[in-house]
Amino acid sequence: MKNINLQGKKTTRHGFGEALVELGEKHDNVVVFGGDITGSVMTSFFQKKFPERFFSIGIAEQNATTIATGMALSGKIAFFSSYSAFAAFRNADQLRVSVCYNNANVKIGGGHSGITVGPDGATHQSLEEVSFLRALPNMTVVVPCDYNEAKKATIAIGEMYGPAYIRFGRSSVPLFTTDETPFTLGKAEVFREGADVAIVACGLMVWPALLAAEELKKNLGIEARVINNHTIKPIDGETLTKAAVECGCIVTAEEHQVYGGLGSAVAEVVVKNAPVPMEFVGMKDRFGTSGEPEELLEKFDLNWQAIYASTLKVIERKNNGNCEYRPLTDIPKYEK
Amino acid sequence: MKNINLQGKKTTRHGFGEALVELGEKHDNVVVFGGDITGSVMTSFFQKKFPERFFSIGIAEQNATTIATGMALSGKIAFFSSYSAFAAFRNADQLRVSVCYNNANVKIGGGHSGITVGPDGATHQSLEEVSFLRALPNMTVVVPCDYNEAKKATIAIGEMYGPAYIRFGRSSVPLFTTDETPFTLGKAEVFREGADVAIVACGLMVWPALLAAEELKKNLGIEARVINNHTIKPIDGETLTKAAVECGCIVTAEEHQVYGGLGSAVAEVVVKNAPVPMEFVGMKDRFGTSGEPEELLEKFDLNWQAIYASTLKVIERKNNGNCEYRPLTDIPKYEK
Amino acid sequence: MFNEIDCNMNSNLQFSKVQFPNEKRVATGYAPIALEIRRDIVKMLTLAKSGHTGGPMGLADFMAVLYFGKFMKYSANEPQMPDRDRFVLSGGHLVPVLYSCLARAGFFEPDELSTLRKFGSRLQGHPGLDTELPGLETSSGSLGQGISIAVGMAMADKLVDHNDRKVFCLTGDGELEEGAVWEAAMAAANFKLDNLCWIVDNNDCQIDGRVRDVMSIYPLAEKFEAFGCNVIEIDGHNFEQIVNALDKFEQNNKNKSGKPTVIILKTFMGQGVSFMQDKYSWHGIPPTEEQAEMALQELK
Amino acid sequence: MFNEIDCNMNSNLQFSKVQFPNEKRVATGYAPIALEIRRDIVKMLTLAKSGHTGGPMGLADFMAVLYFGKFMKYSANEPQMPDRDRFVLSGGHLVPVLYSCLARAGFFEPDELSTLRKFGSRLQGHPGLDTELPGLETSSGSLGQGISIAVGMAMADKLVDHNDRKVFCLTGDGELEEGAVWEAAMAAANFKLDNLCWIVDNNDCQIDGRVRDVMSIYPLAEKFEAFGCNVIEIDGHNFEQIVNALDKFEQNNKNKSGKPTVIILKTFMGQGVSFMQDKYSWHGIPPTEEQAEMALQELK
Ligand SMILES: Cc1ncc(C[n+]2csc(CCOP(=O)(O)OP(=O)(O)O)c2C)c(N)n1
Ligand SMILES: Cc1ncc(C[n+]2csc(CCOP(=O)(O)OP(=O)(O)O)c2C)c(N)n1
Ligand SMILES: [Mg+2]
Ligand SMILES: [Mg+2]
């Protein structure tokens, strides 16, 4: 692991909020729309700095998205941010028709995403939105792994043309990339070299992927390649195909349902190019529940231990080629 | 092909509309909600027969979905139907929170789906909704292949408990199943035996899959297994794994984006159980356009010729195992 | 079971055992019940260490009348009683006040209130029907959906099952910024749902500030009237006015007025605790232990 | 190019070459322009063999005034002219009337109208910005979205770029059943968008029947007033009333009234052709060739 060291913890939403201010400084056509939770998603930083370019739309995600479209069609770079459960569901039709079909320069910041929003419970734990966002033509989908990457990704989507979605979270997560860590939209980064198995992760699952790789090395001498797949659309087929060919098996890890998200995008690339066994670490087709973030990550098998176990399983399949049917959701449901 | 003969053409929406009446006759707790296009989606049949159990909600897909939820929580089997572009997008948040998280007995009929809605153009050509519907916990997703199957599928989802989505279309499509053709929710049916390649299709792509198989046989002696995968969620992992193991390669075919739909669901099963080469026939990450259904199916490579070409490609890959990166969307964009 | 949940109970934050089953309703007067509810809310939130304090506090008076007056038919012994009236909480974040009412009405033991928002609890941060919590009619948490569910229930009762059940539904005022809410209003009026009582918690607060500043919904009564509803505006902290308003709804319902009733409750967020009162900053935070102590001092 | 599209041209259904560029506006009077538009609509739909006839026919009079009067600033020679006013068609299915106006205003040749809804045409069944059709400001087709786009444009003009551009937006009346529309109204009023002119095509028809029967939106003026808009109700087939209403909007805008203007156009679906008039069955069907002939006989 070159250049990858834990530097404490920080939220990805902080990166988003700060990047918006930077974007606002650089580009006077950046405008931001609030959906009544501007402190939580940290668009409040932008509001404070550029009150004349910030607009509070209230609790009206449909309207905020379509107003942003009107602004974009007037030459603005228009950001709307709210909780991802609402900023990418309540407005799904608006995203499809007004934003994507117009190929409008609208950016959605999906905050408080995933199971780690914690005690708010299932309604607020957005674990499904990547599935349809990546099905929308013209849409770019980014899931950054830490504070620094969230900042870079926000700036990158602000400076590209077209619709984009960035996903970030509520709770503090390990900060381990630096200003020097390479980041290019659409380019998956190899964070750790290895050729026994590839672990392809995004968002807050990248750090546990690195931890799992270290444990695999320490305990079993297994060299896992760890790929930070921050851009889910467009997917980096080259890097993933190379990983499939060179490692011969893949584990994906994401804070999202196993149906339709990163794992699904990687599976599409793999069967199309270099079919190898895969295992999926993610939410197993169920709703979340209230609890503390760490507790939920553990209960729903979204931690390094789950990744570790999946790598062993997938390596065994690579070696033995067993072909019985095992459903994606085979991990037993938790007991209350 | 046993029992599979062309019996002319008929719309799947007819099957939906007629099945609703049958359901209404059998179960006095079936209620139906209209969204102002009741003639098009043929809920008008039910309205005519059971005016006291039909409610016009107007152009308000969110409200129709959530009112249906309230009815379902009052012991009703509640159907809402409209164009799939609106009946599964405008109400996405309502489907997630009110319908699926409540595990409410609400059924959505998505009409005028896919590219074959034709001259209405891209806004009305719903090609993305399966992606997020299959990511929603508790949701069942069915895409029937013809009029008869649409009828059976509608009755089946009406008689199971829980949220379900059925997709059907505007234009007449080949009618080739009969009352005797087996249909079980969640069970993919082998419509043609073969072990050189498996073609897994749903909806109106099942018929061209059968045509492609006949051509393959006739021209090249290739025996293609054709699987009618009507239920996309829950996916029939056993039948698909068996196909992967026995045929060694798979082509999927659907009237939906190649990202996130049937192809994606099959890819998930395949890499998890029996990794084999796959090719995807579907909409290649772009919006549709106005035109006649047949014309659009041809222009966007959604016909037997496209399936035929993909089977040859995938069989070659099975035999040669080439592993260069080829994106899912490698078919050249059409020229206007 | 909930008693396996680690609740970190501080002795000051223990819940009283008092319940107000059917026969005790009204008899005690509403004030002591509302007080108990407010004490519950403070304790629950403090123990949960996250969640919404302000809105629920402002609703204690109304909910005391609704759950412990003569207006809503239900049975804690038979939560699924077929002829019960139903309460739908559209603003799911307000759920602590509902949990307190359910516990105090005898649907479950007040001790369980200590599990709010904890892993494995039936008392989810936003209500979840999957917990099978007795007395809960629907999940909610995405604003502007519950009211349409209530419309659907009222339609089932009035137009399909032809019974006398009533549906009560509570939305916030910020929540009225959601367009879906106006679809619900339009339908409620068109279907003549005089069995629907829609309560708006008009505290003029939402997360980012005053509702009138974030995205004004005013004039409010005019909007509902133009959408075909019967509007009653009252002081949400005045028991007499609350009782009268609910009486009027009963009249509208009995007389088959053909119009849904909307009760606009003028409330204060955080009502009952001086340092919370009318402060939107209390929308989504819990009290610290010291703040809880101060609050409970006032709530006596 | 469109002339490669197979248009199956019947000689009766050929399009006249007349255009009304800037300098000819008004001078000709509106009636002949509205007539030409109606003739275009009948021909386009007949050739397309699918699509929406009734709504566009009812809008010909208003659109003649809007596009060929003095109210909207645009240039067919420079479609992207930076200080142009903008027209947003929220009810995307009504687009034939817009295509006709754009052709007649010189944005493209009237002949191209024959390509409506055909593969490869810039005249999509519902407008698509990806076609780069000159004069088109946005895609639409999912009801209730365009009006919010218009609100966003008006905000850009008034609140960010501080210019004098105006935004005109047309919605149907059935479209007002979408809750999103009321979010747009609320925002338009709160942001004091006096540069926004919202036109409602109040033909009381939608697909399934009369708007008042399918899901009534009435009383309508009261709703918009309660949502903070300036409402003008007029006969949508009376040029004088249309001109006056647009004049009033200009006044509201110039005087910085601080309120968006809503013009409720009382129209008849299918206006101009006796057998279509006020028939909701004409919402979404094209005329047959014989019907077209009869219609064109009347439209002289
Ligand atoms: C659709 C949706 N958007 C956003 C949120 C986040 N949210 C939760 S409560 C709230 C404010 C609600 O205001 P109000 O209804 O007035 O409740 P109060 O603050 O008075 O408790 C918001 C924006 C949500 N739960 N659902
Ligand atoms: C969100 C959405 N739901 C449904 C439709 C299908 N639809 C197209 S036009 C129409 C009726 C619109 O009525 P109105 O606005 O009055 O237009 P008119 O019939 O008068 O032309 C409907 C329901 C749509 N285009 N968008
Ligand atoms: Mg409030
Ligand atoms: Mg109309």
mmCIF file of N, CA and C in Angstrom, chain A residues 62 89-90 92-93 96 100-101 122-123 125 128 131-132 134-135 137 233 237-238 241 245 257 259-260 264 268 271-280 285-287 317 322-328, chain B residues 62 89-90 92-93 96 100-101 122-123 125 128 131-132 134-135 137 233 237-238 241 245 257 259-260 264 268 271-273 275-280 285-287 317 322-328:
data_model
loop_
_atom_site.group_PDB
_atom_site.id
_atom_site.type_symbol
_atom_site.label_atom_id
_atom_site.label_comp_id
_atom_site.label_asym_id
_atom_site.label_seq_id
_atom_site.Cartn_x
_atom_site.Cartn_y
_atom_site.Cartn_z
ATOM 1 N N GLN A 62 -38.697 16.930 -5.887
ATOM 2 C CA GLN A 62 -39.038 16.957 -7.302
ATOM 3 C C GLN A 62 -38.767 18.344 -7.867
ATOM 4 N N PHE A 89 -34.794 9.339 -5.085
ATOM 5 C CA PHE A 89 -35.983 8.499 -5.235
ATOM 6 C C PHE A 89 -37.212 9.348 -5.472
ATOM 7 N N ARG A 90 -37.423 10.328 -4.585
ATOM 8 C CA ARG A 90 -38.619 11.139 -4.717
ATOM 9 C C ARG A 90 -38.661 11.824 -6.073
ATOM 10 N N ALA A 92 -37.159 10.576 -8.957
ATOM 11 C CA ALA A 92 -36.626 9.646 -9.960
ATOM 12 C C ALA A 92 -37.084 10.017 -11.369
ATOM 13 N N ASP A 93 -38.344 10.355 -11.519
ATOM 14 C CA ASP A 93 -38.883 10.687 -12.839
ATOM 15 C C ASP A 93 -38.245 11.980 -13.358
ATOM 16 N N ARG A 96 -34.860 11.220 -14.590
ATOM 17 C CA ARG A 96 -34.870 10.526 -15.881
ATOM 18 C C ARG A 96 -35.187 11.489 -17.029
ATOM 19 N N CYS A 100 -31.697 13.790 -17.218
ATOM 20 C CA CYS A 100 -30.887 12.937 -18.098
ATOM 21 C C CYS A 100 -31.285 13.047 -19.568
ATOM 22 N N TYR A 101 -32.556 13.089 -19.856
ATOM 23 C CA TYR A 101 -32.937 13.175 -21.275
ATOM 24 C C TYR A 101 -32.525 14.527 -21.852
ATOM 25 N N ALA A 122 -34.719 2.235 8.618
ATOM 26 C CA ALA A 122 -34.770 1.770 7.228
ATOM 27 C C ALA A 122 -35.197 2.840 6.227
ATOM 28 N N THR A 123 -36.179 3.657 6.591
ATOM 29 C CA THR A 123 -36.679 4.626 5.606
ATOM 30 C C THR A 123 -35.565 5.545 5.122
ATOM 31 N N GLN A 125 -32.271 4.759 5.220
ATOM 32 C CA GLN A 125 -31.069 4.043 4.814
ATOM 33 C C GLN A 125 -31.153 3.706 3.326
ATOM 34 N N GLU A 128 -30.492 1.506 -2.375
ATOM 35 C CA GLU A 128 -31.006 1.048 -3.664
ATOM 36 C C GLU A 128 -30.732 2.004 -4.820
ATOM 37 N N SER A 131 -28.714 1.484 -8.281
ATOM 38 C CA SER A 131 -29.264 0.575 -9.289
ATOM 39 C C SER A 131 -29.918 1.329 -10.436
ATOM 40 N N PHE A 132 -30.752 2.304 -10.138
ATOM 41 C CA PHE A 132 -31.442 2.959 -11.253
ATOM 42 C C PHE A 132 -30.645 4.137 -11.797
ATOM 43 N N ARG A 134 -27.525 4.187 -12.368
ATOM 44 C CA ARG A 134 -26.578 3.729 -13.394
ATOM 45 C C ARG A 134 -27.298 3.197 -14.627
ATOM 46 N N ALA A 135 -28.613 3.014 -14.533
ATOM 47 C CA ALA A 135 -29.385 2.619 -15.722
ATOM 48 C C ALA A 135 -29.794 3.836 -16.549
ATOM 49 N N PRO A 137 -29.325 6.767 -19.000
ATOM 50 C CA PRO A 137 -28.347 7.279 -19.955
ATOM 51 C C PRO A 137 -27.885 8.684 -19.555
ATOM 52 N N LYS A 233 -20.517 4.553 -12.765
ATOM 53 C CA LYS A 233 -20.884 4.811 -14.147
ATOM 54 C C LYS A 233 -20.216 6.094 -14.611
ATOM 55 N N GLY A 237 -14.080 -0.578 -17.393
ATOM 56 C CA GLY A 237 -14.004 -1.962 -17.862
ATOM 57 C C GLY A 237 -12.583 -2.472 -18.008
ATOM 58 N N GLU A 238 -11.663 -1.618 -18.424
ATOM 59 C CA GLU A 238 -10.279 -2.070 -18.640
ATOM 60 C C GLU A 238 -9.664 -2.569 -17.334
ATOM 61 N N THR A 241 -11.403 -5.765 -16.134
ATOM 62 C CA THR A 241 -11.093 -6.938 -16.949
ATOM 63 C C THR A 241 -9.680 -7.432 -16.638
ATOM 64 N N VAL A 245 -8.721 -11.112 -15.280
ATOM 65 C CA VAL A 245 -7.766 -11.979 -15.976
ATOM 66 C C VAL A 245 -6.593 -12.316 -15.058
ATOM 67 N N GLN A 257 -27.539 -2.505 -1.789
ATOM 68 C CA GLN A 257 -28.082 -3.825 -2.063
ATOM 69 C C GLN A 257 -27.161 -4.590 -3.004
ATOM 70 N N TYR A 259 -28.203 -6.468 -5.265
ATOM 71 C CA TYR A 259 -28.830 -6.415 -6.588
ATOM 72 C C TYR A 259 -28.691 -5.023 -7.173
ATOM 73 N N GLY A 260 -28.040 -4.913 -8.302
ATOM 74 C CA GLY A 260 -28.121 -3.666 -9.062
ATOM 75 C C GLY A 260 -27.037 -2.635 -8.841
ATOM 76 N N SER A 264 -23.126 -5.641 -9.295
ATOM 77 C CA SER A 264 -23.843 -5.938 -10.509
ATOM 78 C C SER A 264 -23.121 -5.348 -11.729
ATOM 79 N N GLU A 268 -21.418 -7.518 -14.806
ATOM 80 C CA GLU A 268 -21.696 -7.278 -16.232
ATOM 81 C C GLU A 268 -20.396 -7.241 -17.035
ATOM 82 N N VAL A 271 -18.613 -11.013 -17.035
ATOM 83 C CA VAL A 271 -19.147 -12.057 -17.926
ATOM 84 C C VAL A 271 -18.984 -11.669 -19.400
ATOM 85 N N LYS A 272 -18.912 -10.390 -19.639
ATOM 86 C CA LYS A 272 -18.768 -9.914 -21.009
ATOM 87 C C LYS A 272 -17.325 -10.052 -21.496
ATOM 88 N N ASN A 273 -16.375 -10.080 -20.565
ATOM 89 C CA ASN A 273 -14.971 -10.000 -20.951
ATOM 90 C C ASN A 273 -14.087 -11.134 -20.466
ATOM 91 N N ALA A 274 -14.240 -11.495 -19.227
ATOM 92 C CA ALA A 274 -13.361 -12.515 -18.647
ATOM 93 C C ALA A 274 -14.093 -13.147 -17.474
ATOM 94 N N PRO A 275 -14.941 -14.122 -17.773
ATOM 95 C CA PRO A 275 -15.787 -14.697 -16.723
ATOM 96 C C PRO A 275 -14.959 -15.373 -15.636
ATOM 97 N N VAL A 276 -15.104 -14.895 -14.423
ATOM 98 C CA VAL A 276 -14.419 -15.492 -13.268
ATOM 99 C C VAL A 276 -15.405 -15.525 -12.105
ATOM 100 N N PRO A 277 -15.132 -16.359 -11.127
ATOM 101 C CA PRO A 277 -16.029 -16.404 -9.960
ATOM 102 C C PRO A 277 -16.031 -15.075 -9.210
ATOM 103 N N MET A 278 -17.195 -14.726 -8.740
ATOM 104 C CA MET A 278 -17.329 -13.508 -7.929
ATOM 105 C C MET A 278 -18.122 -13.801 -6.666
ATOM 106 N N GLU A 279 -17.836 -13.020 -5.645
ATOM 107 C CA GLU A 279 -18.682 -12.999 -4.452
ATOM 108 C C GLU A 279 -19.064 -11.544 -4.194
ATOM 109 N N PHE A 280 -20.220 -11.372 -3.587
ATOM 110 C CA PHE A 280 -20.768 -10.031 -3.389
ATOM 111 C C PHE A 280 -20.890 -9.711 -1.897
ATOM 112 N N ASP A 285 -30.577 -7.882 0.068
ATOM 113 C CA ASP A 285 -31.979 -7.792 -0.336
ATOM 114 C C ASP A 285 -32.917 -7.677 0.854
ATOM 115 N N ARG A 286 -32.593 -6.791 1.768
ATOM 116 C CA ARG A 286 -33.503 -6.554 2.877
ATOM 117 C C ARG A 286 -33.395 -5.097 3.310
ATOM 118 N N PHE A 287 -34.400 -4.642 4.023
ATOM 119 C CA PHE A 287 -34.346 -3.295 4.557
ATOM 120 C C PHE A 287 -33.462 -3.266 5.795
ATOM 121 N N ARG A 317 -13.492 -21.302 -4.937
ATOM 122 C CA ARG A 317 -14.247 -21.551 -6.169
ATOM 123 C C ARG A 317 -13.332 -21.457 -7.388
ATOM 124 N N ASN A 322 -16.407 -25.211 -8.396
ATOM 125 C CA ASN A 322 -17.714 -25.834 -8.081
ATOM 126 C C ASN A 322 -18.848 -24.983 -8.611
ATOM 127 N N CYS A 323 -19.889 -25.616 -9.020
ATOM 128 C CA CYS A 323 -20.932 -24.918 -9.762
ATOM 129 C C CYS A 323 -22.327 -25.229 -9.260
ATOM 130 N N GLU A 324 -22.474 -25.396 -7.984
ATOM 131 C CA GLU A 324 -23.821 -25.544 -7.438
ATOM 132 C C GLU A 324 -24.472 -24.172 -7.345
ATOM 133 N N TYR A 325 -25.775 -24.167 -7.244
ATOM 134 C CA TYR A 325 -26.443 -22.872 -7.121
ATOM 135 C C TYR A 325 -26.443 -22.371 -5.677
ATOM 136 N N ARG A 326 -25.831 -21.225 -5.500
ATOM 137 C CA ARG A 326 -25.899 -20.549 -4.200
ATOM 138 C C ARG A 326 -26.438 -19.144 -4.415
ATOM 139 N N PRO A 327 -27.571 -18.826 -3.840
ATOM 140 C CA PRO A 327 -28.146 -17.496 -4.079
ATOM 141 C C PRO A 327 -27.256 -16.387 -3.529
ATOM 142 N N LEU A 328 -27.406 -15.205 -4.115
ATOM 143 C CA LEU A 328 -26.641 -14.052 -3.630
ATOM 144 C C LEU A 328 -26.922 -13.760 -2.169
ATOM 145 N N GLN B 62 -47.937 9.340 -7.644
ATOM 146 C CA GLN B 62 -47.511 9.214 -6.253
ATOM 147 C C GLN B 62 -48.712 8.876 -5.387
ATOM 148 N N PHE B 89 -41.660 5.326 -11.875
ATOM 149 C CA PHE B 89 -40.624 6.337 -11.688
ATOM 150 C C PHE B 89 -41.137 7.503 -10.858
ATOM 151 N N ARG B 90 -42.298 8.046 -11.285
ATOM 152 C CA ARG B 90 -42.809 9.206 -10.569
ATOM 153 C C ARG B 90 -43.069 8.862 -9.102
ATOM 154 N N ALA B 92 -41.339 6.423 -7.324
ATOM 155 C CA ALA B 92 -40.272 5.520 -6.860
ATOM 156 C C ALA B 92 -40.154 5.540 -5.339
ATOM 157 N N ASP B 93 -40.201 6.709 -4.748
ATOM 158 C CA ASP B 93 -40.057 6.815 -3.296
ATOM 159 C C ASP B 93 -41.232 6.148 -2.593
ATOM 160 N N ARG B 96 -40.742 2.505 -2.664
ATOM 161 C CA ARG B 96 -39.726 2.041 -1.724
ATOM 162 C C ARG B 96 -40.260 2.041 -0.279
ATOM 163 N N CYS B 100 -42.983 -1.144 -0.363
ATOM 164 C CA CYS B 100 -42.067 -2.252 -0.065
ATOM 165 C C CYS B 100 -41.693 -2.340 1.407
ATOM 166 N N TYR B 101 -41.416 -1.222 2.051
ATOM 167 C CA TYR B 101 -41.034 -1.307 3.462
ATOM 168 C C TYR B 101 -42.229 -1.785 4.303
ATOM 169 N N ALA B 122 -38.814 9.123 -26.578
ATOM 170 C CA ALA B 122 -37.979 8.689 -25.450
ATOM 171 C C ALA B 122 -38.628 8.849 -24.085
ATOM 172 N N THR B 123 -39.353 9.956 -23.879
ATOM 173 C CA THR B 123 -39.893 10.178 -22.538
ATOM 174 C C THR B 123 -40.817 9.044 -22.131
ATOM 175 N N GLN B 125 -40.665 5.906 -23.395
ATOM 176 C CA GLN B 125 -40.072 4.584 -23.591
ATOM 177 C C GLN B 125 -39.324 4.166 -22.339
ATOM 178 N N GLU B 128 -35.758 1.537 -18.070
ATOM 179 C CA GLU B 128 -34.873 1.569 -16.907
ATOM 180 C C GLU B 128 -35.505 1.028 -15.634
ATOM 181 N N SER B 131 -34.393 -2.025 -13.238
ATOM 182 C CA SER B 131 -33.157 -1.892 -12.457
ATOM 183 C C SER B 131 -33.435 -1.586 -10.996
ATOM 184 N N PHE B 132 -34.283 -0.640 -10.727
ATOM 185 C CA PHE B 132 -34.477 -0.303 -9.310
ATOM 186 C C PHE B 132 -35.574 -1.135 -8.667
ATOM 187 N N ARG B 134 -35.990 -4.256 -9.006
ATOM 188 C CA ARG B 134 -35.437 -5.509 -8.495
ATOM 189 C C ARG B 134 -34.459 -5.274 -7.350
ATOM 190 N N ALA B 135 -34.091 -4.006 -7.117
ATOM 191 C CA ALA B 135 -33.254 -3.689 -5.958
ATOM 192 C C ALA B 135 -34.089 -3.475 -4.702
ATOM 193 N N PRO B 137 -36.254 -4.492 -1.686
ATOM 194 C CA PRO B 137 -36.634 -5.686 -0.928
ATOM 195 C C PRO B 137 -38.149 -5.875 -0.959
ATOM 196 N N LYS B 233 -37.418 -10.979 -10.512
ATOM 197 C CA LYS B 233 -37.206 -11.056 -9.078
ATOM 198 C C LYS B 233 -38.396 -11.730 -8.450
ATOM 199 N N GLY B 237 -32.353 -18.920 -9.808
ATOM 200 C CA GLY B 237 -30.931 -19.242 -9.854
ATOM 201 C C GLY B 237 -30.647 -20.668 -10.302
ATOM 202 N N GLU B 238 -31.498 -21.611 -9.898
ATOM 203 C CA GLU B 238 -31.238 -23.021 -10.237
ATOM 204 C C GLU B 238 -31.257 -23.225 -11.754
ATOM 205 N N THR B 241 -28.272 -21.436 -13.378
ATOM 206 C CA THR B 241 -26.984 -22.080 -13.100
ATOM 207 C C THR B 241 -26.846 -23.340 -13.948
ATOM 208 N N VAL B 245 -23.908 -24.096 -16.637
ATOM 209 C CA VAL B 245 -23.053 -25.285 -16.550
ATOM 210 C C VAL B 245 -23.194 -26.122 -17.821
ATOM 211 N N GLN B 257 -32.666 -1.333 -20.723
ATOM 212 C CA GLN B 257 -31.237 -1.009 -20.749
ATOM 213 C C GLN B 257 -30.406 -2.248 -20.404
ATOM 214 N N TYR B 259 -27.805 -2.141 -18.673
ATOM 215 C CA TYR B 259 -27.376 -1.975 -17.284
ATOM 216 C C TYR B 259 -28.557 -2.182 -16.341
ATOM 217 N N GLY B 260 -28.452 -3.156 -15.483
ATOM 218 C CA GLY B 260 -29.391 -3.234 -14.360
ATOM 219 C C GLY B 260 -30.611 -4.097 -14.536
ATOM 220 N N SER B 264 -28.336 -8.149 -16.197
ATOM 221 C CA SER B 264 -27.578 -7.893 -14.988
ATOM 222 C C SER B 264 -27.923 -8.926 -13.908
ATOM 223 N N GLU B 268 -25.300 -11.669 -12.298
ATOM 224 C CA GLU B 268 -25.071 -11.850 -10.865
ATOM 225 C C GLU B 268 -25.103 -13.334 -10.497
ATOM 226 N N VAL B 271 -21.851 -15.300 -12.220
ATOM 227 C CA VAL B 271 -20.521 -15.158 -11.593
ATOM 228 C C VAL B 271 -20.493 -15.752 -10.187
ATOM 229 N N LYS B 272 -21.652 -15.802 -9.583
ATOM 230 C CA LYS B 272 -21.731 -16.339 -8.227
ATOM 231 C C LYS B 272 -21.710 -17.864 -8.245
ATOM 232 N N ASN B 273 -22.105 -18.468 -9.372
ATOM 233 C CA ASN B 273 -22.308 -19.910 -9.374
ATOM 234 C C ASN B 273 -21.531 -20.670 -10.433
ATOM 235 N N PRO B 275 -19.334 -19.225 -13.593
ATOM 236 C CA PRO B 275 -18.935 -18.136 -14.490
ATOM 237 C C PRO B 275 -18.743 -18.632 -15.918
ATOM 238 N N VAL B 276 -19.511 -18.070 -16.817
ATOM 239 C CA VAL B 276 -19.381 -18.391 -18.244
ATOM 240 C C VAL B 276 -19.501 -17.086 -19.028
ATOM 241 N N PRO B 277 -19.051 -17.094 -20.268
ATOM 242 C CA PRO B 277 -19.181 -15.870 -21.085
ATOM 243 C C PRO B 277 -20.652 -15.526 -21.323
ATOM 244 N N MET B 278 -20.918 -14.244 -21.315
ATOM 245 C CA MET B 278 -22.272 -13.764 -21.605
ATOM 246 C C MET B 278 -22.227 -12.630 -22.624
ATOM 247 N N GLU B 279 -23.289 -12.515 -23.370
ATOM 248 C CA GLU B 279 -23.508 -11.332 -24.202
ATOM 249 C C GLU B 279 -24.892 -10.783 -23.865
ATOM 250 N N PHE B 280 -25.024 -9.483 -24.030
ATOM 251 C CA PHE B 280 -26.252 -8.807 -23.624
ATOM 252 C C PHE B 280 -26.948 -8.183 -24.826
ATOM 253 N N ASP B 285 -27.568 1.728 -23.281
ATOM 254 C CA ASP B 285 -27.299 2.920 -22.482
ATOM 255 C C ASP B 285 -27.585 4.206 -23.246
ATOM 256 N N ARG B 286 -28.743 4.250 -23.866
ATOM 257 C CA ARG B 286 -29.119 5.479 -24.549
ATOM 258 C C ARG B 286 -30.637 5.628 -24.505
ATOM 259 N N PHE B 287 -31.085 6.836 -24.712
ATOM 260 C CA PHE B 287 -32.516 7.060 -24.781
ATOM 261 C C PHE B 287 -33.039 6.626 -26.142
ATOM 262 N N ARG B 317 -16.419 -17.011 -27.931
ATOM 263 C CA ARG B 317 -15.704 -16.714 -26.680
ATOM 264 C C ARG B 317 -15.601 -17.965 -25.817
ATOM 265 N N ASN B 322 -11.262 -15.638 -25.235
ATOM 266 C CA ASN B 322 -10.544 -14.362 -25.333
ATOM 267 C C ASN B 322 -11.022 -13.392 -24.254
ATOM 268 N N CYS B 323 -10.118 -12.595 -23.778
ATOM 269 C CA CYS B 323 -10.397 -11.789 -22.599
ATOM 270 C C CYS B 323 -9.990 -10.347 -22.752
ATOM 271 N N GLU B 324 -10.154 -9.802 -23.911
ATOM 272 C CA GLU B 324 -9.928 -8.376 -24.060
ATOM 273 C C GLU B 324 -11.140 -7.633 -23.539
ATOM 274 N N TYR B 325 -10.964 -6.353 -23.261
ATOM 275 C CA TYR B 325 -12.098 -5.596 -22.765
ATOM 276 C C TYR B 325 -12.980 -5.100 -23.892
ATOM 277 N N ARG B 326 -14.217 -5.507 -23.886
ATOM 278 C CA ARG B 326 -15.202 -4.978 -24.812
ATOM 279 C C ARG B 326 -16.381 -4.441 -24.023
ATOM 280 N N PRO B 327 -16.648 -3.172 -24.132
ATOM 281 C CA PRO B 327 -17.739 -2.611 -23.324
ATOM 282 C C PRO B 327 -19.090 -3.191 -23.713
ATOM 283 N N LEU B 328 -20.014 -3.147 -22.775
ATOM 284 C CA LEU B 328 -21.367 -3.638 -23.023
ATOM 285 C C LEU B 328 -22.019 -2.889 -24.181
#
